[in-house]
Amino acid sequence: MNIILLGPPGAGKGTQAQRLVEKFGMRQLSTGDMLRAAVKAGTPVGLQAKAVMERGELVSDQIVSALIGEELDAMGAGTGAIFDGYPRTAAQAESLDALLSDRGRGLDRVIELEVDEDALVERICGRFTCANCGKGYHDKFEQPNQAGVCDKCGSTEFKRRPDDNEETVRTRMAEYRAKTAPILPIYDARGIVTRVNGMADIDQVTAAIERALSV
Ligand code: AP5
């Protein structure tokens, strides 16, 4: 199965993608994570993307679609992909169709996480991840079982994203409304969109996604 998780910043795409990876052995393809890795490594893509990401604007369609193509090529043919944060524009949606069909894959489902924007700033500004394994946490909504120790790998190092501040989050939301939300009708026309209440608690959202994928 190849699926898209769609929703504004902080909707829970990354949180739910990690759970699907653990449960079904799918592969999470997060363009945000790929770009952050490129920034950290100081690659040409990273150098181009850094300032754009810090402003909360979108990186060029060509760059992100090329990253997705490389990841798809590196995956086993039988492994399902979870597109997290991609596509984000009509041009990227078009590229994804081509990238999938060139590799004999199709798009099975689009999960739209419906959320109340007012809650997202709190979600994003309270989020942190394990610096070693990348597991996501939240100051209020998903704390480690033992304070200061990662549940998954035992590391005691955590990090926060430089673009997780209120001003940048507002720009990211505006970008979502202007450029990403308008691509939903493309998938609605194909009858593959399931809308899930992203304001429910994390386990309930996971259960709703699993129901949508078993249809
Ligand atoms: P990206 O990394 O994709 O960020 P984003 O879309 O803004 O999404 P987030 O990672 O912020 O949110 P999420 O939905 O994954 O939420 P999460 O699960 O962490 O992109 C960053 C930047 O890279 C972009 O601004 C752009 O510059 C660039 N970029 C990336 N892709 C691009 C593309 N395709 N084209 C162009 N540019 C691109 O949840 C948030 C927090 O809430 C967590 O702490 C979590 O624990 C908590 N939480 C989750 N679900 C719930 C719940 N149900 N109840 C309570 N708390 C919850």
Short mmCIF file of N, CA and C and ligand atoms in Angstrom, two decimals, residues 7-16 30-33 35-36 52-53 56-61 64 84-88 92 123-124 126-128 136-138 141-142 161 163-164 172 198-202 205, ligand 1:
data_model
loop_
_atom_site.label_atom_id
_atom_site.label_comp_id
_atom_site.label_asym_id
_atom_site.label_seq_id
_atom_site.Cartn_x
_atom_site.Cartn_y
_atom_site.Cartn_z
N GLY A 7 -2.17 17.04 6.04
CA GLY A 7 -2.71 17.87 7.12
C GLY A 7 -1.74 18.99 7.39
N PRO A 8 -2.21 20.06 8.05
CA PRO A 8 -1.34 21.20 8.32
C PRO A 8 -0.21 20.85 9.29
N PRO A 9 0.75 21.75 9.47
CA PRO A 9 1.83 21.51 10.42
C PRO A 9 1.27 21.19 11.79
N GLY A 10 1.79 20.11 12.39
CA GLY A 10 1.34 19.74 13.73
C GLY A 10 0.08 18.90 13.74
N ALA A 11 -0.44 18.53 12.58
CA ALA A 11 -1.68 17.73 12.54
C ALA A 11 -1.46 16.33 13.10
N GLY A 12 -0.20 15.87 13.10
CA GLY A 12 0.09 14.52 13.61
C GLY A 12 0.55 13.57 12.53
N LYS A 13 0.97 14.09 11.39
CA LYS A 13 1.41 13.22 10.28
C LYS A 13 2.60 12.36 10.69
N GLY A 14 3.62 13.02 11.26
CA GLY A 14 4.83 12.29 11.65
C GLY A 14 4.54 11.28 12.76
N THR A 15 3.73 11.69 13.72
CA THR A 15 3.38 10.80 14.84
C THR A 15 2.70 9.55 14.31
N GLN A 16 1.73 9.73 13.44
CA GLN A 16 0.98 8.58 12.93
C GLN A 16 1.83 7.75 11.96
N SER A 30 9.36 11.19 4.65
CA SER A 30 9.08 12.55 5.11
C SER A 30 10.05 13.51 4.44
N THR A 31 9.51 14.39 3.58
CA THR A 31 10.40 15.35 2.92
C THR A 31 11.00 16.31 3.94
N GLY A 32 10.25 16.62 5.01
CA GLY A 32 10.80 17.48 6.05
C GLY A 32 12.03 16.85 6.68
N ASP A 33 11.95 15.55 7.02
CA ASP A 33 13.11 14.86 7.61
C ASP A 33 14.27 14.81 6.63
N LEU A 35 14.94 16.89 4.22
CA LEU A 35 15.54 18.22 4.08
C LEU A 35 16.36 18.58 5.32
N ARG A 36 15.84 18.23 6.51
CA ARG A 36 16.61 18.53 7.73
C ARG A 36 17.93 17.76 7.74
N VAL A 52 14.96 28.87 3.62
CA VAL A 52 13.54 28.73 3.24
C VAL A 52 12.76 28.05 4.37
N MET A 53 13.34 26.99 4.91
CA MET A 53 12.66 26.26 6.00
C MET A 53 12.56 27.12 7.26
N GLY A 56 9.68 29.16 7.10
CA GLY A 56 8.40 28.44 7.06
C GLY A 56 7.79 28.38 5.68
N GLU A 57 8.59 28.73 4.66
CA GLU A 57 8.08 28.68 3.28
C GLU A 57 8.40 27.32 2.66
N LEU A 58 7.93 27.11 1.43
CA LEU A 58 8.14 25.81 0.80
C LEU A 58 9.41 25.79 -0.04
N VAL A 59 10.13 24.69 0.05
CA VAL A 59 11.32 24.43 -0.77
C VAL A 59 10.82 24.10 -2.19
N SER A 60 11.70 24.22 -3.19
CA SER A 60 11.22 24.07 -4.57
C SER A 60 10.69 22.66 -4.86
N ASP A 61 9.70 22.63 -5.73
CA ASP A 61 9.06 21.36 -6.11
C ASP A 61 10.10 20.38 -6.67
N VAL A 64 12.23 18.62 -3.83
CA VAL A 64 11.57 17.60 -2.99
C VAL A 64 11.15 16.39 -3.82
N ASP A 84 4.72 11.60 3.92
CA ASP A 84 4.47 12.47 5.08
C ASP A 84 5.03 13.85 4.74
N GLY A 85 4.12 14.78 4.47
CA GLY A 85 4.58 16.13 4.12
C GLY A 85 4.85 16.29 2.63
N TYR A 86 4.44 15.34 1.85
CA TYR A 86 4.59 15.37 0.40
C TYR A 86 3.42 14.60 -0.20
N PRO A 87 2.75 15.06 -1.23
CA PRO A 87 2.96 16.32 -1.93
C PRO A 87 2.34 17.51 -1.18
N ARG A 88 2.87 18.70 -1.49
CA ARG A 88 2.41 19.92 -0.84
C ARG A 88 1.93 20.96 -1.84
N GLN A 92 3.70 19.05 -7.19
CA GLN A 92 4.23 17.86 -6.51
C GLN A 92 3.25 16.69 -6.62
N ARG A 123 0.67 22.42 20.04
CA ARG A 123 1.24 21.10 19.72
C ARG A 123 2.67 21.24 19.22
N ILE A 124 2.89 22.19 18.32
CA ILE A 124 4.21 22.29 17.68
C ILE A 124 5.25 22.85 18.64
N GLY A 126 5.40 22.55 21.73
CA GLY A 126 5.72 21.63 22.84
C GLY A 126 6.38 20.36 22.38
N ARG A 127 6.68 20.27 21.10
CA ARG A 127 7.18 18.99 20.58
C ARG A 127 8.70 18.88 20.69
N PHE A 128 9.20 17.67 20.92
CA PHE A 128 10.64 17.41 20.88
C PHE A 128 10.86 15.97 20.45
N GLY A 136 9.29 10.79 18.44
CA GLY A 136 8.69 12.07 18.78
C GLY A 136 7.99 12.06 20.13
N TYR A 137 8.06 13.20 20.83
CA TYR A 137 7.39 13.36 22.12
C TYR A 137 6.75 14.73 22.18
N HIS A 138 6.02 14.98 23.26
CA HIS A 138 5.43 16.30 23.48
C HIS A 138 5.43 16.60 24.98
N PHE A 141 1.44 16.18 25.67
CA PHE A 141 0.60 15.11 25.11
C PHE A 141 1.27 13.75 24.99
N GLU A 142 2.59 13.69 24.97
CA GLU A 142 3.25 12.39 24.82
C GLU A 142 4.64 12.44 25.45
N ARG A 161 13.06 21.49 16.99
CA ARG A 161 13.31 22.03 15.64
C ARG A 161 13.40 23.55 15.66
N ASP A 163 12.43 25.57 13.44
CA ASP A 163 11.25 26.23 12.86
C ASP A 163 9.99 26.03 13.71
N ASP A 164 10.15 25.47 14.91
CA ASP A 164 8.99 25.26 15.78
C ASP A 164 8.78 26.45 16.72
N ARG A 172 3.92 28.65 8.11
CA ARG A 172 3.73 27.27 7.60
C ARG A 172 2.25 26.97 7.41
N GLY A 198 -8.31 14.57 13.55
CA GLY A 198 -6.97 14.66 14.12
C GLY A 198 -6.95 15.31 15.49
N MET A 199 -8.12 15.73 16.00
CA MET A 199 -8.19 16.33 17.33
C MET A 199 -8.47 15.27 18.41
N ALA A 200 -8.77 14.06 17.96
CA ALA A 200 -8.97 12.98 18.94
C ALA A 200 -7.61 12.63 19.55
N ASP A 201 -7.61 11.79 20.61
CA ASP A 201 -6.29 11.52 21.18
C ASP A 201 -5.49 10.60 20.24
N ILE A 202 -4.18 10.54 20.46
CA ILE A 202 -3.28 9.94 19.48
C ILE A 202 -3.68 8.50 19.14
N VAL A 205 -6.73 8.38 16.90
CA VAL A 205 -6.40 8.75 15.51
C VAL A 205 -5.78 7.54 14.81
P1 AP5 B 1 7.70 19.18 7.78
O1 AP5 B 1 8.80 18.56 8.56
O2 AP5 B 1 6.93 18.32 6.84
O3 AP5 B 1 6.74 19.90 8.81
P2 AP5 B 1 5.15 20.15 8.81
O4 AP5 B 1 4.34 19.73 7.67
O5 AP5 B 1 5.07 21.56 9.18
O6 AP5 B 1 4.65 19.13 9.78
P3 AP5 B 1 5.15 18.87 11.18
O7 AP5 B 1 6.30 17.92 11.20
O8 AP5 B 1 5.38 20.18 11.89
O9 AP5 B 1 3.85 18.27 11.84
P4 AP5 B 1 3.24 16.81 11.86
O10 AP5 B 1 1.90 16.85 11.20
O11 AP5 B 1 4.21 15.77 11.42
O12 AP5 B 1 2.96 16.72 13.43
P5 AP5 B 1 3.60 15.77 14.55
O13 AP5 B 1 3.18 14.36 14.30
O14 AP5 B 1 5.05 16.04 14.74
O15 AP5 B 1 8.25 20.40 6.94
C1 AP5 B 1 9.15 21.37 7.49
C2 AP5 B 1 9.58 22.34 6.40
O16 AP5 B 1 10.30 21.63 5.36
C3 AP5 B 1 8.45 23.04 5.65
O17 AP5 B 1 8.02 24.20 6.34
C4 AP5 B 1 9.11 23.36 4.30
O18 AP5 B 1 9.96 24.47 4.39
C5 AP5 B 1 9.98 22.13 4.06
N1 AP5 B 1 9.28 21.06 3.31
C6 AP5 B 1 8.98 19.81 3.76
N2 AP5 B 1 8.34 19.09 2.82
C7 AP5 B 1 8.22 19.91 1.74
C8 AP5 B 1 7.59 19.76 0.47
N3 AP5 B 1 6.98 18.62 0.12
N4 AP5 B 1 7.64 20.81 -0.39
C9 AP5 B 1 8.26 21.97 -0.06
N5 AP5 B 1 8.84 22.18 1.14
C10 AP5 B 1 8.82 21.16 2.05
O19 AP5 B 1 2.78 16.29 15.81
C11 AP5 B 1 3.08 17.55 16.42
C12 AP5 B 1 3.06 17.39 17.95
O20 AP5 B 1 1.71 17.16 18.37
C13 AP5 B 1 3.89 16.20 18.46
O21 AP5 B 1 4.59 16.59 19.59
C14 AP5 B 1 2.87 15.11 18.81
O22 AP5 B 1 3.25 14.36 19.93
C15 AP5 B 1 1.62 15.93 19.11
N6 AP5 B 1 0.43 15.25 18.62
C16 AP5 B 1 0.28 14.57 17.45
N7 AP5 B 1 -0.98 14.08 17.34
C17 AP5 B 1 -1.64 14.49 18.47
C18 AP5 B 1 -2.96 14.31 18.95
N8 AP5 B 1 -3.88 13.61 18.25
N9 AP5 B 1 -3.29 14.87 20.13
C19 AP5 B 1 -2.37 15.58 20.85
N10 AP5 B 1 -1.09 15.76 20.46
C20 AP5 B 1 -0.73 15.24 19.28
#
